[in-house]
Coordinates of N, CA and C in Angstrom, one line a residue:
M766 N 103.1 148.7 102.6 CA 102.0 149.4 102.7 C 101.8 150.1 104.4
A767 N 102.0 150.7 104.9 CA 101.6 150.9 106.4 C 100.4 150.9 106.4
T768 N 100.0 150.5 107.8 CA 98.7 150.3 108.1 C 98.1 151.2 109.3
R769 N 97.3 151.6 109.8 CA 97.0 152.5 110.8 C 96.2 151.7 111.9
K770 N 96.7 151.9 113.1 CA 96.4 151.2 114.2 C 94.8 152.2 114.4
P771 N 94.1 150.9 115.1 CA 92.7 151.7 115.2 C 92.4 152.8 116.6
R772 N 92.0 153.6 116.7 CA 92.0 154.4 117.5 C 91.0 153.6 118.8
T773 N 92.2 154.2 120.1 CA 91.6 153.5 121.1 C 91.3 154.8 122.4
E774 N 90.4 154.4 123.4 CA 90.4 155.5 124.0 C 91.1 155.5 125.3
P775 N 91.7 156.5 125.6 CA 92.8 156.7 127.0 C 92.5 155.8 127.9
E776 N 93.4 155.3 128.7 CA 93.3 154.2 129.5 C 92.3 154.7 130.8
D777 N 92.5 155.9 131.2 CA 91.9 156.7 131.6 C 90.7 157.6 131.8
A778 N 90.0 157.2 130.3 CA 89.1 157.8 129.8 C 87.9 158.0 130.9
G779 N 87.7 157.5 131.5 CA 86.5 157.6 132.4 C 86.8 158.6 134.0
D780 N 88.1 158.9 133.5 CA 88.8 159.5 135.0 C 88.8 161.2 134.5
G781 N 88.1 161.3 133.4 CA 87.8 162.8 133.2 C 89.1 163.2 131.8
A782 N 89.2 161.9 131.2 CA 90.4 162.5 130.1 C 90.4 163.4 129.0
T783 N 89.1 163.6 128.4 CA 88.5 164.0 128.2 C 87.7 165.5 128.5
L784 N 87.9 166.4 128.0 CA 87.4 167.8 129.0 C 85.9 168.0 127.9
T785 N 84.9 167.9 128.4 CA 83.6 168.0 127.7 C 83.0 169.0 128.2
K786 N 82.1 169.8 127.3 CA 81.3 171.0 127.7 C 80.6 171.0 129.0
A787 N 79.9 169.7 129.4 CA 79.3 169.9 130.1 C 80.1 169.9 131.6
E788 N 81.4 169.3 131.4 CA 82.3 169.3 132.7 C 82.9 171.1 132.9
L789 N 83.0 171.5 131.6 CA 83.2 173.0 131.9 C 82.3 173.8 132.4
A790 N 80.9 173.4 131.9 CA 80.4 174.2 132.7 C 79.9 174.1 134.2
E791 N 80.1 173.0 134.4 CA 80.4 172.4 135.9 C 81.6 173.1 136.7
R792 N 82.6 173.5 136.2 CA 83.5 174.1 136.6 C 83.0 175.6 136.9
L793 N 82.5 176.2 136.1 CA 81.9 177.6 136.0 C 81.2 177.4 137.2
F794 N 80.6 176.5 137.3 CA 79.4 176.8 138.4 C 80.3 176.4 139.8
D795 N 81.1 175.4 139.9 CA 81.7 175.5 141.0 C 82.8 176.3 141.6
R796 N 83.4 177.1 140.4 CA 84.3 177.9 140.9 C 83.9 179.4 140.8
I797 N 83.3 179.9 140.0 CA 82.6 181.2 139.8 C 81.2 181.3 140.4
G798 N 80.4 180.4 140.6 CA 79.4 180.6 141.3 C 77.9 181.0 140.2
F799 N 77.9 180.8 139.1 CA 77.0 180.9 138.2 C 75.9 179.6 138.4
N800 N 74.7 180.2 138.2 CA 73.9 179.0 138.1 C 74.2 177.8 137.1
K801 N 73.9 176.9 137.3 CA 73.9 175.9 135.8 C 73.5 176.2 134.8
R802 N 72.4 176.7 134.6 CA 72.1 177.2 132.9 C 72.8 178.2 132.8
E803 N 73.3 179.1 133.6 CA 74.3 180.3 133.2 C 75.4 179.7 132.4
S804 N 76.0 178.8 133.5 CA 77.2 178.1 132.9 C 77.2 177.6 131.6
K805 N 75.8 176.7 131.6 CA 75.7 176.0 130.2 C 75.8 176.9 128.9
D806 N 75.0 178.1 129.2 CA 74.6 179.0 128.4 C 76.3 179.6 127.8
I807 N 77.2 179.8 128.7 CA 78.4 180.4 128.7 C 79.2 179.8 127.8
V808 N 78.9 178.9 128.4 CA 80.1 177.7 127.3 C 79.8 177.7 126.1
D809 N 78.6 177.2 125.4 CA 77.8 177.3 124.4 C 78.0 178.4 123.6
A810 N 77.8 179.3 124.3 CA 78.1 180.8 123.6 C 79.3 180.9 123.2
F811 N 80.6 180.6 124.1 CA 81.8 180.6 123.9 C 82.0 179.9 123.0
F812 N 81.9 178.6 122.2 CA 82.0 177.4 121.1 C 81.3 178.2 119.9
A813 N 80.2 178.8 120.4 CA 79.1 179.2 119.2 C 80.3 180.3 118.7
L814 N 80.7 181.0 119.3 CA 81.4 182.4 118.9 C 82.6 182.2 118.0
I815 N 83.7 181.3 118.7 CA 85.0 180.6 117.9 C 84.0 179.7 116.7
A816 N 83.1 179.1 116.8 CA 82.6 178.4 115.5 C 82.2 179.8 114.6
E817 N 81.4 180.4 114.7 CA 80.9 181.4 113.8 C 82.3 182.2 113.4
R818 N 83.3 182.3 114.0 CA 84.5 183.2 113.3 C 85.4 182.4 112.3
L819 N 85.3 181.3 112.9 CA 86.3 180.1 112.0 C 85.3 180.0 110.5
I820 N 84.0 179.9 110.6 CA 83.6 179.5 109.6 C 83.5 180.9 108.8
A821 N 83.7 182.2 109.4 CA 83.7 183.1 108.4 C 85.2 183.4 108.1
G822 N 86.0 182.3 108.4 CA 87.5 182.6 107.6 C 88.3 183.1 108.5
E823 N 87.8 183.6 109.7 CA 88.8 184.5 110.7 C 89.8 183.5 111.4
D824 N 90.9 184.1 112.1 CA 91.4 183.5 112.8 C 90.9 184.0 114.2
V825 N 91.2 182.9 115.1 CA 90.7 182.8 116.3 C 92.0 183.1 117.7
R826 N 92.2 183.9 118.2 CA 93.6 183.9 119.2 C 92.9 184.1 120.6
I827 N 93.4 183.2 121.2 CA 93.0 183.1 122.9 C 94.6 183.3 123.6
A828 N 94.5 184.2 124.0 CA 95.8 184.6 124.6 C 96.0 183.8 125.9
G829 N 97.4 183.3 125.6 CA 97.9 182.4 127.1 C 97.8 180.9 126.6
F830 N 96.5 180.5 125.6 CA 96.2 179.4 125.2 C 96.7 178.9 123.6
G831 N 96.4 179.7 122.7 CA 96.8 179.5 121.2 C 95.9 180.0 120.5
Q832 N 96.2 179.5 119.3 CA 95.4 180.3 118.0 C 95.0 179.3 117.1
F833 N 93.7 179.4 116.7 CA 93.3 178.3 115.4 C 93.2 179.1 114.6
Q834 N 93.3 178.8 113.1 CA 93.4 179.3 112.1 C 92.8 178.3 110.9
V835 N 92.0 179.1 110.2 CA 91.4 178.6 109.0 C 92.5 178.7 107.6
R836 N 92.5 177.4 107.3 CA 93.6 177.3 106.3 C 92.9 176.7 105.0
M837 N 93.2 176.8 103.8 CA 92.8 176.2 102.5 C 94.0 175.0 102.0
K838 N 93.3 173.9 102.0 CA 94.2 172.7 101.3 C 94.1 172.5 99.8
A839 N 94.8 172.8 98.9 CA 94.7 172.6 97.5 C 94.3 171.2 97.0
P840 N 93.5 171.0 96.1 CA 93.2 169.7 95.5 C 94.4 168.9 95.0
R841 N 94.2 167.4 95.3 CA 95.4 166.9 95.3 C 94.9 164.9 94.6
P842 N 95.4 164.5 94.1 CA 95.0 163.2 93.7 C 95.4 162.4 94.8
G843 N 94.4 161.6 95.2 CA 94.5 160.6 96.0 C 94.5 159.1 95.7
R844 N 94.2 158.3 96.7 CA 94.3 156.9 96.2 C 93.4 156.0 97.3
N845 N 92.5 155.1 96.5 CA 91.5 154.3 97.2 C 92.3 153.2 97.5
P846 N 92.6 153.3 99.0 CA 93.3 152.0 99.5 C 93.3 150.6 99.4
R847 N 91.8 150.3 99.2 CA 91.7 148.8 98.7 C 91.9 148.7 97.2
T848 N 91.5 149.4 96.5 CA 91.6 149.3 95.0 C 92.8 149.7 94.2
G849 N 93.5 150.7 94.8 CA 94.2 151.4 94.4 C 94.1 152.3 93.0
E850 N 92.8 152.5 92.9 CA 92.2 153.5 92.0 C 92.5 155.3 92.5
L851 N 93.1 155.8 91.7 CA 93.0 157.2 91.7 C 91.5 158.2 92.1
V852 N 91.7 158.9 92.9 CA 90.5 159.5 93.4 C 90.8 160.9 93.4
P853 N 89.9 162.0 93.1 CA 90.5 163.5 93.3 C 89.9 163.8 94.4
I854 N 90.9 164.5 95.2 CA 90.4 165.3 96.6 C 90.2 166.8 96.2
E855 N 89.1 167.2 96.5 CA 88.6 168.3 96.1 C 89.4 169.2 97.2
A856 N 89.4 170.6 96.8 CA 90.0 171.8 97.8 C 89.0 172.0 98.9
R857 N 89.4 172.0 100.3 CA 88.5 172.4 101.3 C 89.4 173.3 102.4
R858 N 88.4 173.4 103.5 CA 89.1 174.4 104.1 C 89.2 173.4 105.3
V859 N 90.4 173.9 106.1 CA 90.7 173.1 107.7 C 91.1 174.0 108.6
V860 N 90.6 173.5 110.1 CA 91.1 174.4 111.2 C 92.3 173.7 111.7
T861 N 93.5 174.6 111.7 CA 94.4 174.2 112.5 C 94.9 174.8 113.8
F862 N 95.3 174.0 114.9 CA 95.7 174.7 116.2 C 97.2 174.8 116.3
H863 N 97.7 175.7 116.9 CA 99.1 176.2 117.3 C 98.9 176.5 118.9
A864 N 99.5 175.7 119.7 CA 99.4 176.3 121.3 C 100.5 177.5 121.4
S865 N 99.7 178.0 122.6 CA 100.9 179.5 122.6 C 102.0 178.9 123.1
P866 N 103.1 179.9 123.1 CA 104.4 179.7 123.9 C 104.2 179.4 125.3
K867 N 103.1 180.0 125.9 CA 102.9 179.7 127.3 C 102.2 178.4 127.8
L868 N 101.1 177.8 126.8 CA 100.5 176.6 127.1 C 101.9 175.4 126.7
K869 N 102.6 175.6 125.7 CA 103.8 174.6 125.2 C 104.8 175.2 126.6
E870 N 105.2 176.0 127.3 CA 106.2 175.8 128.2 C 105.1 175.1 129.3
A871 N 104.2 175.6 129.6 CA 103.2 174.9 131.0 C 103.3 173.3 130.6
M872 N 102.8 172.7 129.4 CA 103.0 171.6 129.1 C 104.3 170.5 129.6
Q873 N 105.6 171.4 128.7 CA 106.7 170.6 129.0 C 107.0 170.7 130.2
G874 N 107.0 171.8 131.4 CA 107.6 171.8 132.6 C 106.4 171.0 133.1
G875 N 105.0 170.1 132.7 CA 104.5 169.5 133.7 C 103.7 170.0 134.5
G876 N 103.6 171.2 134.6 CA 102.7 172.0 135.3 C 101.5 172.6 135.0
A877 N 100.3 171.8 134.9 CA 99.1 172.3 134.5 C 98.5 173.7 135.1
S878 N 99.1 173.7 136.7 CA 98.5 174.9 137.2 C 99.1 176.4 136.4
A879 N 100.3 176.5 135.8 CA 100.5 177.7 135.2 C 99.6 177.9 134.5
A880 N 99.1 176.8 133.5 CA 98.1 177.2 132.2 C 96.9 177.6 132.8
S881 N 96.4 176.8 133.9 CA 95.2 176.8 134.5 C 94.6 178.1 135.5
D882 N 96.1 178.7 135.8 CA 95.5 179.5 137.0 C 94.6 180.8 136.6
P883 N 94.0 181.0 137.4 CA 92.7 182.1 136.5 C 92.9 183.3 137.0
D884 N 94.4 183.5 137.7 CA 94.7 185.1 138.0 C 95.9 185.3 137.0
R885 N 96.3 184.6 136.2 CA 97.0 185.0 135.1 C 96.6 185.7 133.8

């Protein structure tokens, strides 16, 4: 039986490896000039709107970035890894993300500037 490695943080996690809502708000403040409260409110509203649409079962497309889709997973039998006992897993909704061709191309080319250029 295969075992999973425990998740570890990336080596440079302290150097901004994870983009947080606070960092997004800070970048709005720096680049566009909104005050810090406005920047935080914009970021919060953006994510609230995405969550609201996904909860309603709608797909969310962001041009040049990708698409979030709500999928229904069918019920299936599962197994408790410790005891081997069969455990039913109920049907549930999950969110999947598919990167846009532009984002995929930027990732393969190693150029983050193409994906993050505000003029595109």
